[in-house]
mmCIF file as gemmi writes it, N, C-alpha and C atoms, coordinates in Angstrom:
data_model
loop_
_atom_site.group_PDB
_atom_site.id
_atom_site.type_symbol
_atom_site.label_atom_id
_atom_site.label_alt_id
_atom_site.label_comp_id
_atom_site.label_asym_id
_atom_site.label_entity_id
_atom_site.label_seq_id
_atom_site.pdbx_PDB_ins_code
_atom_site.Cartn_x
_atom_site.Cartn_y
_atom_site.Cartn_z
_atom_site.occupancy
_atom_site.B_iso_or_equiv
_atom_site.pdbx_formal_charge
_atom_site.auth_seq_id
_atom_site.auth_asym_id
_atom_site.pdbx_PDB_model_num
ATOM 1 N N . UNK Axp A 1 ? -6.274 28.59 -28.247 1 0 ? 1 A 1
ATOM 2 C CA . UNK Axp A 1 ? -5.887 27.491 -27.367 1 0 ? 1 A 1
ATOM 3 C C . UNK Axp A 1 ? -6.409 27.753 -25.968 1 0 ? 1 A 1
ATOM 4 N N . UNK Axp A 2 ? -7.207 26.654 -25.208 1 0 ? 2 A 1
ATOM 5 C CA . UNK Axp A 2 ? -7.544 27.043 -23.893 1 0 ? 2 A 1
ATOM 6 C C . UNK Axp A 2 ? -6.491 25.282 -23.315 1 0 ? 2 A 1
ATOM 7 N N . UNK Axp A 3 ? -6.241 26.584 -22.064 1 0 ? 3 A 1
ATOM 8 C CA . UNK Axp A 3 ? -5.32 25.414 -21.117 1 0 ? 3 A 1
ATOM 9 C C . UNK Axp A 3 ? -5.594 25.055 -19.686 1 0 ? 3 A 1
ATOM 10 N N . UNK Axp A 4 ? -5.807 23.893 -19.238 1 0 ? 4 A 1
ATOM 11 C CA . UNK Axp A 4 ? -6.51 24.221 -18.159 1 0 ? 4 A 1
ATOM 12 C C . UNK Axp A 4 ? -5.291 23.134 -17.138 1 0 ? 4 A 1
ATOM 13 N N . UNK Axp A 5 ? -4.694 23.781 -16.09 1 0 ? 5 A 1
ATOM 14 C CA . UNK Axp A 5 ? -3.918 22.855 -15.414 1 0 ? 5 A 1
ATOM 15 C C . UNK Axp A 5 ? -4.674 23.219 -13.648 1 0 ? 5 A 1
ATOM 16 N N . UNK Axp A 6 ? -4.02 21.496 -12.732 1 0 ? 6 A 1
ATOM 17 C CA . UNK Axp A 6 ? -4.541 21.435 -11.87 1 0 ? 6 A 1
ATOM 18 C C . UNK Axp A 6 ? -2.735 20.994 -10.733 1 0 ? 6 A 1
ATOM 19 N N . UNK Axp A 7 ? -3.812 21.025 -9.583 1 0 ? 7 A 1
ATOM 20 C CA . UNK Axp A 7 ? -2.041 20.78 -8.823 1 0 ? 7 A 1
ATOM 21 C C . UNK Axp A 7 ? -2.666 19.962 -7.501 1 0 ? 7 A 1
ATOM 22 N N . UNK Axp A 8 ? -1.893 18.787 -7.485 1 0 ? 8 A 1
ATOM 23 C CA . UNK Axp A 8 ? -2.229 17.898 -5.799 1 0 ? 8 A 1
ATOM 24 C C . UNK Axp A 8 ? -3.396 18.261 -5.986 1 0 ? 8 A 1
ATOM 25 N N . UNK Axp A 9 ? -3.655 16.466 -6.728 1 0 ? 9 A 1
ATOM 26 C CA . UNK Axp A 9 ? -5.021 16.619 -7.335 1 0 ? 9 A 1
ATOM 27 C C . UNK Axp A 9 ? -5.409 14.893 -6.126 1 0 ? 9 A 1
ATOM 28 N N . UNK Axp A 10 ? -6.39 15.085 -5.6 1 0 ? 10 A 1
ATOM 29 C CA . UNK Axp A 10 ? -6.655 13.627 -4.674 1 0 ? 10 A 1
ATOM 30 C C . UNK Axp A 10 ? -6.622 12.436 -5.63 1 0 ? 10 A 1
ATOM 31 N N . UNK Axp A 11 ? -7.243 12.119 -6.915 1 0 ? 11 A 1
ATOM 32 C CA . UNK Axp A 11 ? -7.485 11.182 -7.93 1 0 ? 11 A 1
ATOM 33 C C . UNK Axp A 11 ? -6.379 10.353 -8.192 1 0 ? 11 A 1
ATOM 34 N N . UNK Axp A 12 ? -6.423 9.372 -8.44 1 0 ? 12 A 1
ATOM 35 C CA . UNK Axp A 12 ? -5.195 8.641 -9.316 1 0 ? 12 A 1
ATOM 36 C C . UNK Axp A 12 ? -4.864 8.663 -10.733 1 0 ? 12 A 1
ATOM 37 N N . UNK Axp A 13 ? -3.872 9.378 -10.904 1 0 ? 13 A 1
ATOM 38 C CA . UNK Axp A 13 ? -3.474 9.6 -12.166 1 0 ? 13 A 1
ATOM 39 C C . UNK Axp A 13 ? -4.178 8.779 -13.432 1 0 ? 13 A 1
ATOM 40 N N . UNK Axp A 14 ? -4.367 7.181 -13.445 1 0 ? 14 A 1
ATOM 41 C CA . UNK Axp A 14 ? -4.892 6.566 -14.326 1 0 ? 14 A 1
ATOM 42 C C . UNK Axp A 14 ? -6.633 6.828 -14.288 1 0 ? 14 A 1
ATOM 43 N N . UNK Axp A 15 ? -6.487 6.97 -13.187 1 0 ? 15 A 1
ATOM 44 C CA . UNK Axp A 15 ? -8.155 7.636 -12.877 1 0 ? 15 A 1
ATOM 45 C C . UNK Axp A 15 ? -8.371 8.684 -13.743 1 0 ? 15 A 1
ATOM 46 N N . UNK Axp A 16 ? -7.537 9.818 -13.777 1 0 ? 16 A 1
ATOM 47 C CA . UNK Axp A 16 ? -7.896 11.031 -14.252 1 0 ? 16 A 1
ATOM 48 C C . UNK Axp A 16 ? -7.933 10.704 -16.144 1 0 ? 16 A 1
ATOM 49 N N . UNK Axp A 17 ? -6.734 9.991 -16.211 1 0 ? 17 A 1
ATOM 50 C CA . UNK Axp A 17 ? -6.471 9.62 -17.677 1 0 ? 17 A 1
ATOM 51 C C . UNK Axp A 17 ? -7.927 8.855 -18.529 1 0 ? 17 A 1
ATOM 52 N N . UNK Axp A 18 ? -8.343 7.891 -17.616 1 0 ? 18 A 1
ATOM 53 C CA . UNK Axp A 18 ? -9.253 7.059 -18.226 1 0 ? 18 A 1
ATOM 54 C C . UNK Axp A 18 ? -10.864 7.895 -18.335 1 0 ? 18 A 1
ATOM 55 N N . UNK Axp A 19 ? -10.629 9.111 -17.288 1 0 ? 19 A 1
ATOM 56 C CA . UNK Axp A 19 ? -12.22 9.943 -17.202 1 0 ? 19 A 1
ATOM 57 C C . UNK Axp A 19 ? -12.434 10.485 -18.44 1 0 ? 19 A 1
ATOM 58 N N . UNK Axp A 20 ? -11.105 11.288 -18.695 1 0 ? 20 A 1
ATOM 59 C CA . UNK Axp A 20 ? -11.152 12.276 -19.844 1 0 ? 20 A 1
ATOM 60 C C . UNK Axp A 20 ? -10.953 11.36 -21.329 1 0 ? 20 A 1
ATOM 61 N N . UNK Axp A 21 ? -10.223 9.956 -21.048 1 0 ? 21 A 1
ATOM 62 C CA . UNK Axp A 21 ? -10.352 9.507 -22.857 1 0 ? 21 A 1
ATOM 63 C C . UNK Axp A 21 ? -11.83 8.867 -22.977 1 0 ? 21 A 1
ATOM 64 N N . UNK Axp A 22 ? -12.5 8.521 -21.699 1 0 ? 22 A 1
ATOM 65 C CA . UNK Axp A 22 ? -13.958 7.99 -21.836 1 0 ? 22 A 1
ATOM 66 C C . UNK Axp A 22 ? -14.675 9.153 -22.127 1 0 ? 22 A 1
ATOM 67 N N . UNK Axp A 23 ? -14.598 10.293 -21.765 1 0 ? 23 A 1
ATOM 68 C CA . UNK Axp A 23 ? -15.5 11.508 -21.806 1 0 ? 23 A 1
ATOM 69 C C . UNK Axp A 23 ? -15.648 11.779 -23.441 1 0 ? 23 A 1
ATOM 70 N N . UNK Axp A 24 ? -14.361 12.123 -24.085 1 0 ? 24 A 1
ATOM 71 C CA . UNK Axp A 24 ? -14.041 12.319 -25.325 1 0 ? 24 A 1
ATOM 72 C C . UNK Axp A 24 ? -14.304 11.67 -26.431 1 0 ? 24 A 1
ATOM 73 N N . UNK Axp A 25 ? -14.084 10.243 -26.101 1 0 ? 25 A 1
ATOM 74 C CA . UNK Axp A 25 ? -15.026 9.432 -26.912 1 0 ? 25 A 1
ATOM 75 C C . UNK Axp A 25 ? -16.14 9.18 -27.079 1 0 ? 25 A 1
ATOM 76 N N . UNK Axp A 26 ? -17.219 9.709 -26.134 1 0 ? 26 A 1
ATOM 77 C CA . UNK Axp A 26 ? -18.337 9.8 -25.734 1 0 ? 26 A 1
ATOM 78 C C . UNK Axp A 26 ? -18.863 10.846 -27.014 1 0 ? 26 A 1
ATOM 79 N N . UNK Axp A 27 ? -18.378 12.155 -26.797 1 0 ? 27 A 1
ATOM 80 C CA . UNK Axp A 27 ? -18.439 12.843 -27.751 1 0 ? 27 A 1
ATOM 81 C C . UNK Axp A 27 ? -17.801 12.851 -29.217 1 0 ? 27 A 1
ATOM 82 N N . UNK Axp A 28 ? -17.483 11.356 -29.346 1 0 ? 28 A 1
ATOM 83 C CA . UNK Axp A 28 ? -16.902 10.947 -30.955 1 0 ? 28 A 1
ATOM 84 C C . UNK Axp A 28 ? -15.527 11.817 -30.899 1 0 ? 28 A 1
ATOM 85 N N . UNK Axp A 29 ? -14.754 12.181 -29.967 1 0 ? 29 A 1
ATOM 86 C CA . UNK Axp A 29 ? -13.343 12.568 -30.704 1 0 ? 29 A 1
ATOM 87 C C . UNK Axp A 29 ? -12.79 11.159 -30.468 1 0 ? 29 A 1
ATOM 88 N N . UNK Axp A 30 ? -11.458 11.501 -31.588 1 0 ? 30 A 1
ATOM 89 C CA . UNK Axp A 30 ? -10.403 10.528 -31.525 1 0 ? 30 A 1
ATOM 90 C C . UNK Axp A 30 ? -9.451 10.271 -30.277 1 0 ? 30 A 1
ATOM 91 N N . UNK Axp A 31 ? -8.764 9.501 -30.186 1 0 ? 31 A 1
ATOM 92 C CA . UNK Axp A 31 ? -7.425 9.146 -29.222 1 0 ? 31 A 1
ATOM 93 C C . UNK Axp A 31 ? -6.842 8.828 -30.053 1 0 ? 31 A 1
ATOM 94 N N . UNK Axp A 32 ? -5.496 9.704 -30.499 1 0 ? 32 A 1
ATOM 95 C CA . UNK Axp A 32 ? -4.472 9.8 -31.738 1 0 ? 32 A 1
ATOM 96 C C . UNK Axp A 32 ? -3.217 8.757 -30.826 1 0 ? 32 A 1
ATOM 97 N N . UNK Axp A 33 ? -3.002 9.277 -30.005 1 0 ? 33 A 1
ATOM 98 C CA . UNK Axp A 33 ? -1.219 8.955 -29.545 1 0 ? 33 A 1
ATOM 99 C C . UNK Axp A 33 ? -1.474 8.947 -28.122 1 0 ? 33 A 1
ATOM 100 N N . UNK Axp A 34 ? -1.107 7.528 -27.627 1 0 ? 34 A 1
ATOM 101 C CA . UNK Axp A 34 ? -1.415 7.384 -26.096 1 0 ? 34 A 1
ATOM 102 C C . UNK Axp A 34 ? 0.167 7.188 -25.648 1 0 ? 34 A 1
ATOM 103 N N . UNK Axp A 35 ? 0.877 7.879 -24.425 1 0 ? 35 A 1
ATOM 104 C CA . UNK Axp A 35 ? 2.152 7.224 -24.211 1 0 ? 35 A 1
ATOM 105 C C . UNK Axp A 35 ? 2.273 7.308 -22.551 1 0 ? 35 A 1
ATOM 106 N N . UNK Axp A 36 ? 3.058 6.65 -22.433 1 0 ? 36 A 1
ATOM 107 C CA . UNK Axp A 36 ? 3.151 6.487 -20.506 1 0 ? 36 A 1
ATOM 108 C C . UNK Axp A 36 ? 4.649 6.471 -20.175 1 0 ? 36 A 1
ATOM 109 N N . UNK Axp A 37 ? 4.899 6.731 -19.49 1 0 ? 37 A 1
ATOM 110 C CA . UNK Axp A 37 ? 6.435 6.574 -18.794 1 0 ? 37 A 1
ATOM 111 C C . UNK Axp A 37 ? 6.489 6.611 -17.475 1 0 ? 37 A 1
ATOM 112 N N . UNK Axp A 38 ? 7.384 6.635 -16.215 1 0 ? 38 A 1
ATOM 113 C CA . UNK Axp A 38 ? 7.372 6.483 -14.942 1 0 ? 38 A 1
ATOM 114 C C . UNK Axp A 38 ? 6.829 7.887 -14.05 1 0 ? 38 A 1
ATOM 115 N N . UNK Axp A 39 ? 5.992 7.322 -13.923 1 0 ? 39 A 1
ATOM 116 C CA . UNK Axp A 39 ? 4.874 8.777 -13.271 1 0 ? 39 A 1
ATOM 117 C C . UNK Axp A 39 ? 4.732 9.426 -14.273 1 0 ? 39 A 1
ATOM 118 N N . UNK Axp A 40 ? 4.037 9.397 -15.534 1 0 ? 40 A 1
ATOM 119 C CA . UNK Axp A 40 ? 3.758 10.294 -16.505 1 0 ? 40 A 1
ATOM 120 C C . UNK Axp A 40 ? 2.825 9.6 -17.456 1 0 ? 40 A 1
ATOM 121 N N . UNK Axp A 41 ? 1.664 9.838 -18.003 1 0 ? 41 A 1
ATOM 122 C CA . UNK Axp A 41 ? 0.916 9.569 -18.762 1 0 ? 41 A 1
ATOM 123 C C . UNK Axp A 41 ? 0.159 10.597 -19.831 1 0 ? 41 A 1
ATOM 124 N N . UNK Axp A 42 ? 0.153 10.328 -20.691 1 0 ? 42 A 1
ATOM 125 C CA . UNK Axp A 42 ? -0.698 11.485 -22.004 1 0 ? 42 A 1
ATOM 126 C C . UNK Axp A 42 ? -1.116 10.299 -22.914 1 0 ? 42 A 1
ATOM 127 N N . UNK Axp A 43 ? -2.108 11.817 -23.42 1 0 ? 43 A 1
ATOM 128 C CA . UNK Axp A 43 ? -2.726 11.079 -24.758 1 0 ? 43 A 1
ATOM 129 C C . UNK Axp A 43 ? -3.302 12.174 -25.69 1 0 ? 43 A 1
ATOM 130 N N . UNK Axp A 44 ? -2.815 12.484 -26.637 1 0 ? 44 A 1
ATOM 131 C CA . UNK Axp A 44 ? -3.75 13.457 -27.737 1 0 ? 44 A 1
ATOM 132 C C . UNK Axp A 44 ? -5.252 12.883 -28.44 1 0 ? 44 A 1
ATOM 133 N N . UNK Axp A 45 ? -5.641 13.689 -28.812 1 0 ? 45 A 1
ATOM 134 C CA . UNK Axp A 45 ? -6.984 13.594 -29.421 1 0 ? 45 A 1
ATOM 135 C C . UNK Axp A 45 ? -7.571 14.741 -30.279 1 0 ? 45 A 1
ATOM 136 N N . UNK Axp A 46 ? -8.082 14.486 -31.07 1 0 ? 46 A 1
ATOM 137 C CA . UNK Axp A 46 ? -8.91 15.139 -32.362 1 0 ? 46 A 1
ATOM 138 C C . UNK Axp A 46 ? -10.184 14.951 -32.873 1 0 ? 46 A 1
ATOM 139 N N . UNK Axp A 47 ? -10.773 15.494 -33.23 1 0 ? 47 A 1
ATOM 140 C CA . UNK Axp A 47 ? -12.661 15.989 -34.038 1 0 ? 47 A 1
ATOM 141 C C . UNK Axp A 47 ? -12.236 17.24 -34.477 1 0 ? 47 A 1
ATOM 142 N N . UNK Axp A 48 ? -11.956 16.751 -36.036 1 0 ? 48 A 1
ATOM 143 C CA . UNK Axp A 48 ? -12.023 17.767 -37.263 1 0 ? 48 A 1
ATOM 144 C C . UNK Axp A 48 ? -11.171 18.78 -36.628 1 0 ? 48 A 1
ATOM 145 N N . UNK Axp A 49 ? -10.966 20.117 -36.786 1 0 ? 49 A 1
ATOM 146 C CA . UNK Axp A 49 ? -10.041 20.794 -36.529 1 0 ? 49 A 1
ATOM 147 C C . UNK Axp A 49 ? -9.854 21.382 -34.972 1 0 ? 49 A 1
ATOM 148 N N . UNK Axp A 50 ? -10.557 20.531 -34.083 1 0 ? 50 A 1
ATOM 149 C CA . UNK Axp A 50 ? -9.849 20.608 -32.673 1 0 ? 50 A 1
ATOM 150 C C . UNK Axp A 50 ? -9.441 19.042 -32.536 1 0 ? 50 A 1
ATOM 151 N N . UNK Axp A 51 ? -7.729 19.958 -31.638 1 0 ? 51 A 1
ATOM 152 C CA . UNK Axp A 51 ? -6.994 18.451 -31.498 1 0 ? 51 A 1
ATOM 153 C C . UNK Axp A 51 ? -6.882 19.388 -30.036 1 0 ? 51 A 1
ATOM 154 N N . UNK Axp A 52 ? -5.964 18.742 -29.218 1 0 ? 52 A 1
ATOM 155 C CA . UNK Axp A 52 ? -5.356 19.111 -27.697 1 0 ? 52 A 1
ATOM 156 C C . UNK Axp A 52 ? -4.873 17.521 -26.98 1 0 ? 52 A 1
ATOM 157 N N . UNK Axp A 53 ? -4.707 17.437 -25.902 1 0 ? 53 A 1
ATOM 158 C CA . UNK Axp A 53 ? -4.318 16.565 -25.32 1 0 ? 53 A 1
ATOM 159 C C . UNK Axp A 53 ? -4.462 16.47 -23.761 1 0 ? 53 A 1
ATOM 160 N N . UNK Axp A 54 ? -4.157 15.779 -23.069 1 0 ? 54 A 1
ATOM 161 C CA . UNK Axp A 54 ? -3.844 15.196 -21.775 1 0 ? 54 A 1
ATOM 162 C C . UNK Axp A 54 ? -2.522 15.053 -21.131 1 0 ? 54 A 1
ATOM 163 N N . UNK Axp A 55 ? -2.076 15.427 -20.299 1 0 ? 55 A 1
ATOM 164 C CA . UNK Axp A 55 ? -0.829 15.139 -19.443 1 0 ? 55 A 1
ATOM 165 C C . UNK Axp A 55 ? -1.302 14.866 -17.724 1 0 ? 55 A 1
ATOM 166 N N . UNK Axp A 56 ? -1.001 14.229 -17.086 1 0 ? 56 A 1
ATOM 167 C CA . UNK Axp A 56 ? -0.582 13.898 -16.312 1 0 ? 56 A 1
ATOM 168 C C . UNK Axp A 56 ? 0.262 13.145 -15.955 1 0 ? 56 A 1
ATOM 169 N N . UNK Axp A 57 ? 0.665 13.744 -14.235 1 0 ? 57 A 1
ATOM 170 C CA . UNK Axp A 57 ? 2.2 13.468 -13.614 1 0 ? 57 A 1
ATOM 171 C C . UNK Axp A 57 ? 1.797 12.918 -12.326 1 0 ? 57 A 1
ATOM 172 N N . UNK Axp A 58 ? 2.046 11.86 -11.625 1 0 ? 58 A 1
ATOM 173 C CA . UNK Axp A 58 ? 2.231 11.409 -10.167 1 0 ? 58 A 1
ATOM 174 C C . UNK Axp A 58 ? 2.533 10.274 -10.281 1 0 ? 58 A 1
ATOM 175 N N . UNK Axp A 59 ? 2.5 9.729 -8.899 1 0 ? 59 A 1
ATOM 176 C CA . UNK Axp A 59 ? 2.625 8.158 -8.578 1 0 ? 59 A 1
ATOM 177 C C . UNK Axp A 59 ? 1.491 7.278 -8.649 1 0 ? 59 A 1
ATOM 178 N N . UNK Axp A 60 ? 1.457 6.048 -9.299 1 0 ? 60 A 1
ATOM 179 C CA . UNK Axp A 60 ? -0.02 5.281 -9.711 1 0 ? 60 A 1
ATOM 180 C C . UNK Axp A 60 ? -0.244 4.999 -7.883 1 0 ? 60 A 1
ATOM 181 N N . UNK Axp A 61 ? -1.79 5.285 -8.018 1 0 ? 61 A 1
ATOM 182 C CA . UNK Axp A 61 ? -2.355 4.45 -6.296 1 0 ? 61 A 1
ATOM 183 C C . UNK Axp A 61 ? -1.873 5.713 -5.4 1 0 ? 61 A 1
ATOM 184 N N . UNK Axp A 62 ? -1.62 7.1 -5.777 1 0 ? 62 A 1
ATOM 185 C CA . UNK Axp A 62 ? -1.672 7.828 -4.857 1 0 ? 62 A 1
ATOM 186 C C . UNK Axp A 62 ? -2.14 9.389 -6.378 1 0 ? 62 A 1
ATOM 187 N N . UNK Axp A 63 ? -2.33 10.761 -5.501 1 0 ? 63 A 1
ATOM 188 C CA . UNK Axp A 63 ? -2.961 11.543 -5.968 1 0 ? 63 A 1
ATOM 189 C C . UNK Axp A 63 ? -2.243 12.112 -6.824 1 0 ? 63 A 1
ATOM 190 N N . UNK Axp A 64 ? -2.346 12.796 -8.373 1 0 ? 64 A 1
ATOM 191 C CA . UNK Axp A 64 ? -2.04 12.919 -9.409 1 0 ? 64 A 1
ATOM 192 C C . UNK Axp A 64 ? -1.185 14.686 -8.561 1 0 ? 64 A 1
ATOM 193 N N . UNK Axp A 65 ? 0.326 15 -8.816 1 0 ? 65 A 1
ATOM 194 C CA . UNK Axp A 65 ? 1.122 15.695 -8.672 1 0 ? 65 A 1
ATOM 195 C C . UNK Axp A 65 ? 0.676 17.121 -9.904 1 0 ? 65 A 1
ATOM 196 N N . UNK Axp A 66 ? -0.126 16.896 -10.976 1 0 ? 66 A 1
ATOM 197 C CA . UNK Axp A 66 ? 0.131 17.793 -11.401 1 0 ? 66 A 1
ATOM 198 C C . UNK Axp A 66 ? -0.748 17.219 -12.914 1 0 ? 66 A 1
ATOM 199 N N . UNK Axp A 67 ? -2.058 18.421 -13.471 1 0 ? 67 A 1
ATOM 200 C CA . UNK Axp A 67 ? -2.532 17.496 -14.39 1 0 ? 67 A 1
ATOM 201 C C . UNK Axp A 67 ? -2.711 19.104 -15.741 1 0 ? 67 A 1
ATOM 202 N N . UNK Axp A 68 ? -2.659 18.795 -16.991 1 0 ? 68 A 1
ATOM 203 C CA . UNK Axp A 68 ? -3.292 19.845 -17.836 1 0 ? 68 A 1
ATOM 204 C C . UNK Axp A 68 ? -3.665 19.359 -18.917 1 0 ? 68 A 1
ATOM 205 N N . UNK Axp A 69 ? -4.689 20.122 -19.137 1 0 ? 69 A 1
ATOM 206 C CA . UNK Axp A 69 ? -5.497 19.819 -20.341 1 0 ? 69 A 1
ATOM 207 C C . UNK Axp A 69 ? -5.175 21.13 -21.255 1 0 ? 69 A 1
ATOM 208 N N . UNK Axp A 70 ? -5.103 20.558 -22.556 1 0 ? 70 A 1
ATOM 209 C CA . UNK Axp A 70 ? -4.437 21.308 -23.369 1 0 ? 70 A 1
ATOM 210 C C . UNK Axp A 70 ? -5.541 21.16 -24.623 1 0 ? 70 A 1
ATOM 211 N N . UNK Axp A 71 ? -6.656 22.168 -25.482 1 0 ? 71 A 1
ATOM 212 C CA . UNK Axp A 71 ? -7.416 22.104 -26.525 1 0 ? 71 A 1
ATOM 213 C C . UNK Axp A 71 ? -7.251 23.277 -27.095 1 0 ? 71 A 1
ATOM 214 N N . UNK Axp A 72 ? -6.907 22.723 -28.642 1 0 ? 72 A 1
ATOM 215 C CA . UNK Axp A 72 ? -6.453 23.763 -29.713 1 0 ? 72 A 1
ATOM 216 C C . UNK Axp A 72 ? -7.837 23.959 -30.442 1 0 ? 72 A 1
ATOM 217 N N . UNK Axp A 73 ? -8.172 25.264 -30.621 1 0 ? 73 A 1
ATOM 218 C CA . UNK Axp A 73 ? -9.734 25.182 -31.755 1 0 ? 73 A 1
ATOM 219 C C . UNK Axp A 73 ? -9.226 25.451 -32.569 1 0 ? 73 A 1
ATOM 220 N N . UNK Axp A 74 ? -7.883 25.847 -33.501 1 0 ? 74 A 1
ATOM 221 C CA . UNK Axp A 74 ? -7.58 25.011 -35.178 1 0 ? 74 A 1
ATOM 222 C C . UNK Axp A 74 ? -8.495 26.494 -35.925 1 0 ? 74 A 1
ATOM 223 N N . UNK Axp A 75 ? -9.199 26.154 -36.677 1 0 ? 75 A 1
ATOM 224 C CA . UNK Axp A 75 ? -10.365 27.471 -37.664 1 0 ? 75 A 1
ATOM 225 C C . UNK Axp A 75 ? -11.548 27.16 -37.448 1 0 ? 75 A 1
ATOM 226 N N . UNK Axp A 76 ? -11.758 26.753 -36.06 1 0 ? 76 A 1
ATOM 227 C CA . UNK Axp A 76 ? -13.407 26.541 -36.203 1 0 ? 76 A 1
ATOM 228 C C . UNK Axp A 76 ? -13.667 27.834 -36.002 1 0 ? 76 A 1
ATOM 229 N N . UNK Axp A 77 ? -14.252 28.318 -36.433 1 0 ? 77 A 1
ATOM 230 C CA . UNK Axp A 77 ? -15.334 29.771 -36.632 1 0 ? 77 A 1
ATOM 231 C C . UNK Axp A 77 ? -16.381 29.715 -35.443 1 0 ? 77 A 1
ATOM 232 N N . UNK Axp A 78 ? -16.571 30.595 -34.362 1 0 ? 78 A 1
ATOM 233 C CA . UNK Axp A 78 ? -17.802 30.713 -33.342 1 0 ? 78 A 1
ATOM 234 C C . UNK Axp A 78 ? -17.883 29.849 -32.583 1 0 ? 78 A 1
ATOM 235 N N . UNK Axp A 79 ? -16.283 29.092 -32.239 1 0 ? 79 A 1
ATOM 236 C CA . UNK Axp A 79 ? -16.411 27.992 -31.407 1 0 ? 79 A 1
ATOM 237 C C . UNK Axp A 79 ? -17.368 28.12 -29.611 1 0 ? 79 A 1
ATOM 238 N N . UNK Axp A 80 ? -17.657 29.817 -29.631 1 0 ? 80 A 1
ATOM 239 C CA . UNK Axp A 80 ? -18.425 29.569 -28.288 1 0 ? 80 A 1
ATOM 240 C C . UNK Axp A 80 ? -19.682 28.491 -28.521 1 0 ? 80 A 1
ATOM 241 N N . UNK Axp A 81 ? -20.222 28.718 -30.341 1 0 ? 81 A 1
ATOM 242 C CA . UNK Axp A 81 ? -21.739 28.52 -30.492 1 0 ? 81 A 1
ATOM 243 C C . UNK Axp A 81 ? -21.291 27.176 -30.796 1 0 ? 81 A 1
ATOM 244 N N . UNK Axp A 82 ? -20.392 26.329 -30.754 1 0 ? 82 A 1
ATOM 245 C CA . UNK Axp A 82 ? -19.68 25.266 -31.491 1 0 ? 82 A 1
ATOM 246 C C . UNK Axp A 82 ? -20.452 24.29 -30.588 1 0 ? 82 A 1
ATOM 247 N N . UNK Axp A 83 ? -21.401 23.322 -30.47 1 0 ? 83 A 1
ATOM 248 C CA . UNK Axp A 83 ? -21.94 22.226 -29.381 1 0 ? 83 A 1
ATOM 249 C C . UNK Axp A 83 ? -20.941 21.428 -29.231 1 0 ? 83 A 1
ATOM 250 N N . UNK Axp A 84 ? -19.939 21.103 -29.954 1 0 ? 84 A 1
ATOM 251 C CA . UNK Axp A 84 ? -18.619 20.262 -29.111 1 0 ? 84 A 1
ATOM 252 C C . UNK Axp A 84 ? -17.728 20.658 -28.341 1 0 ? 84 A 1
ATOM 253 N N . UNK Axp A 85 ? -17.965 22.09 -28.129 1 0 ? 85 A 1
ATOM 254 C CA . UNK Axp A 85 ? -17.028 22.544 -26.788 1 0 ? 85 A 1
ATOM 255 C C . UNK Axp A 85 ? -18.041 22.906 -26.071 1 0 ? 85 A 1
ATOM 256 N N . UNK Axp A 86 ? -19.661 22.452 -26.084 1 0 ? 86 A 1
ATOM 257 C CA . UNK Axp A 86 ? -20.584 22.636 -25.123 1 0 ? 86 A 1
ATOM 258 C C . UNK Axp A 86 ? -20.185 21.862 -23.807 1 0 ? 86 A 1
ATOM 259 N N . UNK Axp A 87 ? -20.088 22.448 -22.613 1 0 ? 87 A 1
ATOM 260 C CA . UNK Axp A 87 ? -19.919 21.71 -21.149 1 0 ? 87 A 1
ATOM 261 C C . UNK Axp A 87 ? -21.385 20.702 -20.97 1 0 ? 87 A 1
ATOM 262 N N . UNK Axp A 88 ? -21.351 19.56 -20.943 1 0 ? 88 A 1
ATOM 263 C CA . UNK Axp A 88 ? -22.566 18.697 -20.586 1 0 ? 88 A 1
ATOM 264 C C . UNK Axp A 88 ? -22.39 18.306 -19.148 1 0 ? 88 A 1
């Protein structure tokens, strides 16, 4: 599992949300489960045996309080050599 969190982030929360489910789909993963609540937004996602997700926390129209990215690699074997966890 790699986890990557951020803090008093300038972006707007829906900003940050919409970068990473456009990014992901880009690279053919899924968007499994999208949910929102008052200052809070996530969404999981999956390609074959990596799943992980999205959280972010702030107020919409001002800078995201608090954001992490969460990706499980599952049994992929040599995921360094894996081109879907290649950084583009």
């Amino acid at each position: 599992t790699i986890q990557i969190e951020w803090r008093k982030l300038n972006a707007d929360p829906y900003f940050i949300i919409g970068y990473y489910k456009t990014e992901l789909k880009k690279q053919a993963y899924n968007i499994d489960v999208e949910s929102e609540g008052e200052g809070v937004q996530q969404f999981s996602f999956s390609k074959g045996s990596i799943t992980g997700s999205m959280y972010v926390q702030g107020p919409v129209g001002q800078g995201a309080q608090y954001a992490v990215l969460t990706v499980n690699l599952g049994d992929t074997p040599g995921y360094t050599d894996n081109p879907d966890l290649q950084i583009k």
